[in-house]
XYZ file of C-alpha atoms in Angstrom:
379
model
C 14.070 -6.271 3.486
C 13.646 -10.055 3.435
C 10.170 -11.554 3.594
C 9.222 -15.029 4.790
C 5.855 -16.750 4.837
C 4.442 -18.929 7.596
C 1.878 -21.444 6.344
C -0.244 -22.927 9.103
C -0.869 -26.600 8.312
C -1.102 -28.190 11.756
C -4.886 -28.129 12.168
C -7.094 -31.200 12.013
C -9.702 -29.566 9.753
C -12.109 -32.542 9.673
C -15.312 -30.495 9.325
C -14.791 -30.512 5.561
C -15.204 -34.303 5.518
C -13.070 -36.819 3.687
C -11.682 -38.450 6.811
C -8.362 -36.589 6.671
C -7.286 -33.040 7.481
C -8.520 -30.730 4.741
C -5.024 -29.505 3.824
C -4.083 -33.031 2.671
C -7.249 -33.716 0.683
C -7.068 -33.721 -3.138
C -8.276 -30.645 -4.981
C -8.192 -30.175 -8.767
C -5.318 -32.607 -9.281
C -3.220 -31.642 -6.253
C -3.663 -31.487 -2.503
C -4.897 -28.280 -0.901
C -1.500 -27.721 0.734
C 0.308 -28.236 -2.586
C -1.713 -25.452 -4.224
C -0.991 -23.062 -1.363
C 2.718 -23.867 -1.280
C 2.974 -23.376 -5.037
C 1.382 -19.925 -4.816
C 3.960 -18.697 -2.315
C 6.869 -20.394 -4.074
C 5.877 -18.552 -7.255
C 6.357 -15.150 -5.562
C 9.908 -13.791 -5.966
C 9.298 -11.534 -2.960
C 9.039 -14.519 -0.599
C 12.553 -15.645 0.315
C 11.636 -18.642 2.481
C 8.611 -20.505 3.769
C 7.942 -21.962 7.217
C 5.507 -24.869 7.089
C 3.912 -25.515 10.475
C 2.937 -29.184 10.807
C 1.266 -31.266 13.477
C 3.917 -33.058 15.535
C 2.373 -36.468 14.866
C 1.937 -35.928 11.114
C 4.919 -38.144 10.321
C 4.167 -38.507 6.607
C 4.183 -34.733 6.113
C 7.420 -34.306 8.075
C 9.107 -37.000 5.973
C 7.844 -35.471 2.731
C 8.889 -31.877 3.326
C 12.050 -32.289 5.416
C 15.068 -30.794 3.665
C 13.227 -29.174 0.747
C 15.003 -26.119 -0.595
C 13.739 -22.834 0.857
C 11.415 -24.612 3.294
C 11.670 -24.631 7.091
C 9.501 -26.859 9.272
C 8.000 -26.058 12.662
C 5.762 -27.980 15.055
C 2.187 -26.923 15.563
C 0.933 -26.005 19.017
C -2.231 -26.647 20.978
C -3.678 -23.356 19.690
C -3.381 -21.330 16.516
C -1.437 -18.668 18.408
C 1.077 -21.241 19.626
C 1.506 -22.575 16.092
C 2.209 -19.045 14.862
C 4.720 -18.486 17.662
C 6.519 -21.718 16.758
C 6.653 -20.580 13.138
C 8.055 -17.210 14.168
C 10.681 -18.942 16.303
C 11.866 -20.878 13.239
C 12.820 -17.537 11.673
C 14.845 -16.332 14.657
C 18.274 -17.070 13.192
C 17.538 -15.971 9.633
C 17.811 -12.567 7.957
C 14.018 -12.265 7.783
C 12.652 -8.799 8.526
C 9.018 -9.204 7.430
C 6.635 -12.129 7.645
C 3.369 -13.203 6.035
C 1.100 -15.505 8.053
C -1.330 -17.548 5.968
C -3.867 -20.314 6.471
C -2.863 -23.351 4.367
C -6.582 -23.886 3.682
C -6.680 -20.799 1.437
C -5.266 -22.411 -1.740
C -6.794 -19.889 -4.157
C -4.744 -16.933 -2.925
C -3.204 -15.176 -5.908
C 0.437 -14.144 -6.288
C -0.874 -10.618 -6.944
C -2.523 -10.488 -3.513
C 0.609 -11.833 -1.832
C 2.655 -9.145 -3.562
C 0.141 -6.462 -2.538
C 0.518 -7.343 1.145
C 4.323 -7.358 0.824
C 4.233 -3.944 -0.884
C 1.999 -2.526 1.870
C 4.664 -3.402 4.440
C 6.952 -0.823 2.817
C 4.813 1.890 4.435
C 3.103 0.087 7.322
C 4.209 -2.121 10.210
C 1.256 -4.456 9.520
C -1.120 -5.068 6.620
C -3.831 -7.597 5.848
C -6.351 -8.234 3.061
C -10.074 -7.926 3.661
C -13.335 -7.589 1.756
C -15.969 -4.996 2.702
C -19.186 -6.626 3.862
C -21.878 -5.996 1.234
C -24.719 -8.256 2.416
C -27.320 -7.264 4.979
C -26.406 -8.540 8.430
C -28.842 -10.047 10.918
C -28.609 -11.171 14.474
C -30.418 -14.417 15.223
C -31.745 -16.355 18.164
C -33.548 -19.682 18.267
C -33.564 -19.955 14.493
C -35.241 -16.563 14.061
C -34.040 -13.084 13.143
C -33.691 -11.113 16.330
C -32.212 -7.913 14.969
C -30.049 -6.284 12.340
C -26.472 -5.079 12.285
C -25.166 -2.040 10.465
C -22.598 -3.222 7.899
C -20.858 0.142 7.539
C -17.106 -0.151 8.156
C -17.289 -3.953 8.477
C -14.808 -6.163 6.636
C -14.342 -9.899 6.185
C -10.745 -10.733 7.117
C -8.448 -12.816 4.923
C -4.845 -13.986 4.907
C -1.929 -13.632 4.268
C -1.542 -11.110 7.057
C 1.790 -9.316 6.936
C 3.938 -7.809 9.670
C 7.372 -6.499 10.435
C 8.897 -9.517 12.132
C 10.116 -7.906 15.346
C 6.771 -6.195 15.879
C 4.617 -9.326 15.574
C 7.046 -11.424 17.637
C 6.775 -8.869 20.442
C 2.989 -8.673 20.060
C 2.603 -12.424 20.422
C 4.917 -12.486 23.423
C 2.640 -10.012 25.224
C -0.723 -11.430 24.142
C -2.657 -13.497 26.649
C -5.661 -15.512 25.528
C -7.159 -16.846 22.324
C -7.141 -14.708 19.188
C -9.108 -15.186 15.983
C -6.148 -14.113 13.875
C -2.842 -12.269 14.022
C -4.401 -8.900 13.301
C -6.192 -9.191 16.642
C -2.845 -9.898 18.323
C -1.209 -6.952 16.541
C -3.956 -4.491 17.447
C -3.851 -5.580 21.083
C -0.191 -4.524 21.028
C -1.116 -1.119 19.615
C 0.005 -1.802 16.036
C -1.806 -0.044 13.204
C -2.904 -2.523 10.527
C -3.419 -1.300 6.965
C -6.247 -2.882 4.967
C -5.289 -4.290 1.561
C -8.181 -4.975 -0.842
C -8.904 -8.706 -0.626
C -10.094 -11.084 -3.316
C -13.452 -12.858 -3.440
C -11.730 -16.014 -4.728
C -9.417 -16.144 -1.705
C -11.795 -18.386 0.205
C -10.892 -20.461 3.222
C -11.924 -24.090 2.820
C -14.063 -24.960 5.828
C -16.923 -27.172 4.664
C -17.315 -29.852 1.990
C -19.103 -27.358 -0.278
C -16.009 -25.141 -0.286
C -14.062 -27.831 -2.163
C -16.410 -27.559 -5.138
C -16.076 -23.787 -5.245
C -12.276 -23.928 -4.919
C -12.121 -26.495 -7.712
C -14.035 -24.167 -10.017
C -11.695 -21.293 -9.163
C -8.498 -23.280 -9.643
C -9.789 -24.952 -12.792
C -10.143 -21.553 -14.462
C -6.773 -20.343 -13.242
C -4.388 -22.122 -15.594
C -1.043 -20.355 -15.763
C 1.059 -20.831 -18.915
C 4.610 -19.528 -19.132
C 7.067 -19.542 -22.029
C 10.837 -19.102 -21.782
C 13.634 -18.909 -24.345
C 17.270 -19.895 -24.075
C 20.420 -19.385 -26.128
C 23.937 -20.656 -25.534
C 27.243 -21.006 -27.365
C 30.324 -23.170 -26.803
C 33.513 -23.146 -28.839
C 35.392 -26.188 -30.057
C 38.607 -27.403 -28.447
C 40.705 -30.559 -28.453
C 38.836 -33.836 -28.049
C 37.187 -36.725 -29.805
C 33.480 -36.238 -29.001
C 30.844 -33.711 -28.003
C 27.994 -34.035 -25.490
C 24.765 -32.711 -26.961
C 21.370 -32.987 -25.237
C 22.762 -35.701 -22.983
C 24.146 -37.831 -25.832
C 27.807 -38.537 -26.600
C 28.428 -37.839 -30.297
C 31.787 -38.833 -31.870
C 33.574 -35.856 -33.405
C 37.098 -34.704 -34.115
C 36.832 -31.952 -31.524
C 35.124 -31.373 -28.179
C 33.149 -28.428 -26.875
C 34.893 -26.437 -24.157
C 33.268 -25.167 -20.994
C 33.382 -25.311 -17.209
C 31.055 -28.332 -17.102
C 30.676 -30.893 -19.896
C 29.717 -28.000 -22.243
C 26.405 -29.533 -23.334
C 25.208 -26.467 -25.199
C 21.739 -27.929 -25.809
C 21.001 -28.633 -22.156
C 22.493 -25.323 -21.030
C 20.199 -23.400 -23.368
C 17.237 -25.519 -22.291
C 17.912 -24.768 -18.624
C 17.952 -21.071 -19.478
C 14.546 -21.435 -21.156
C 13.018 -23.106 -18.079
C 14.575 -20.672 -15.604
C 13.508 -17.819 -17.864
C 9.894 -18.995 -17.871
C 10.043 -18.968 -14.070
C 11.627 -15.477 -14.027
C 14.610 -16.993 -12.181
C 17.518 -15.797 -14.278
C 19.854 -18.126 -16.142
C 21.870 -21.259 -15.453
C 24.825 -19.220 -14.222
C 22.777 -17.865 -11.321
C 22.067 -21.386 -10.065
C 25.382 -23.043 -11.013
C 28.069 -20.325 -11.122
C 31.048 -21.279 -13.333
C 33.276 -19.692 -10.698
C 32.514 -22.598 -8.349
C 34.923 -25.517 -8.673
C 32.259 -28.110 -7.814
C 30.695 -27.697 -11.242
C 33.927 -28.193 -13.193
C 33.392 -31.101 -15.585
C 29.896 -31.762 -14.162
C 27.370 -33.639 -16.272
C 24.781 -31.163 -17.456
C 21.868 -33.473 -16.763
C 22.247 -32.388 -13.116
C 21.475 -28.825 -14.157
C 18.404 -29.838 -16.153
C 17.085 -32.009 -13.315
C 17.367 -28.996 -11.000
C 15.593 -26.685 -13.461
C 12.707 -29.105 -13.969
C 12.364 -29.830 -10.251
C 12.355 -26.098 -9.518
C 9.458 -25.703 -11.948
C 7.579 -28.589 -10.344
C 8.164 -27.223 -6.857
C 6.423 -24.054 -8.055
C 3.484 -26.068 -9.372
C 4.409 -26.154 -13.074
C 4.463 -29.106 -15.442
C 6.564 -29.243 -18.608
C 4.187 -28.578 -21.503
C 6.804 -29.022 -24.200
C 10.381 -28.073 -25.017
C 12.009 -27.345 -28.371
C 15.772 -27.447 -28.975
C 17.484 -26.228 -32.146
C 21.204 -26.962 -32.505
C 23.091 -24.681 -34.906
C 26.280 -26.103 -36.412
C 27.942 -27.334 -39.575
C 29.387 -30.384 -37.853
C 28.751 -32.910 -36.439
C 25.590 -34.011 -38.230
C 22.725 -33.970 -35.734
C 20.087 -35.888 -37.715
C 21.419 -39.399 -36.984
C 21.414 -38.632 -33.247
C 18.259 -36.501 -32.885
C 16.036 -39.386 -31.767
C 18.522 -40.426 -29.080
C 18.723 -36.813 -27.911
C 14.940 -36.575 -27.730
C 14.803 -39.771 -25.681
C 17.613 -38.662 -23.383
C 16.077 -35.262 -22.642
C 12.666 -36.827 -21.994
C 14.206 -39.272 -19.504
C 16.118 -36.530 -17.672
C 13.017 -34.333 -17.382
C 10.624 -37.172 -16.573
C 8.245 -36.462 -19.470
C 7.101 -38.443 -22.482
C 9.264 -38.037 -25.617
C 6.329 -36.482 -27.456
C 6.852 -33.330 -25.403
C 10.464 -32.938 -26.569
C 11.660 -31.698 -29.948
C 15.295 -31.769 -31.069
C 16.290 -30.476 -34.477
C 19.253 -28.835 -36.165
C 20.137 -26.271 -38.768
C 23.269 -24.751 -40.258
C 24.120 -21.077 -40.634
C 24.960 -21.479 -44.345
C 28.700 -21.220 -43.630
C 28.163 -17.775 -42.118
C 29.444 -16.582 -38.765
C 31.343 -18.534 -36.120
C 29.170 -21.634 -36.497
C 29.567 -21.477 -40.249
C 33.338 -21.347 -39.843
C 33.173 -24.433 -37.604
C 34.379 -22.603 -34.493
C 31.666 -23.924 -32.210
C 28.011 -24.850 -31.741
C 25.046 -22.673 -30.729
C 21.660 -23.718 -29.406
C 18.293 -21.987 -29.301
C 15.553 -23.397 -27.085
C 12.066 -22.712 -25.855
C 10.071 -24.225 -22.992
C 6.387 -24.038 -22.141
C 5.421 -24.501 -18.492
C 1.834 -25.105 -17.433
C 0.356 -24.749 -13.969
C -3.148 -26.269 -14.056
């Protein structure tokens, strides 16, 4: 089963104020849409994302065109048409299940996204909702005109999940305006399972909602730590590349790329913090295109992957283990080089070295090892 997410970002959303569509307004250091995208990108169960944009939103099209794992679709005159355009973008993919989410719900948690995905294992459709707990009134002319029994009433949320073929067929048959995709699914006779929603999963509608969302996101800092370890043996040569710096030496490190053991281990630490495997998953040594490649390309990819998921580099720590060459005279240059590659200040990068007291393969001068750690922070 392959799951995709459709994020609806084509609406004008001006009721929230600010003079621009609410999805592009700043919120707790990022735009609303950036928070929502990051939440879905952080879910391993979501294989690809369709971002539905207004046709005339040229800045957004230019920004997101060609981003890895992201498909773009044009918004329609109605919400239903925007959803249908998003579904059409998945027609030639291996997607079997789809989540449909309002971009203006930036506080959705990865746990809730996963819960909807899991529910689709046993149901053709599933959506989160909260039971109504407040008393309900009917009103007329500014006065209470009656009451409404709240038993069996729920407040609907997104993401709403469906088996792809079923919701595509449901939309094709639906005629008229629908409040959400659950209404479309039920009109087609689909049974929709209710997943417990989250009170923090609010939809930004008014200016006051921005303040509440800011409080939620401000208390939702996510800190991840990853570790990396790598080894390369010595071979013929007259220098080694360590942490992006060329260091003269009587031998070179051998490997499929430039064998920068420090950067390779650091990439593993970043990918590990993201739960995305190791460097070999992203740059297989079996592929000829990486033969002799400069390792800074790998580190740039690892850091950009973290940023695409909403994480900043908190700090990184690299320990090189070898008898030779001496690392001390080059450590500052290595710190500066790594900081430049990652786009962070040097104060967030540590490079140091140790020996293994003439023990083991490093002690015998057969190669160099590196141990690294990386802290990623999503504010």
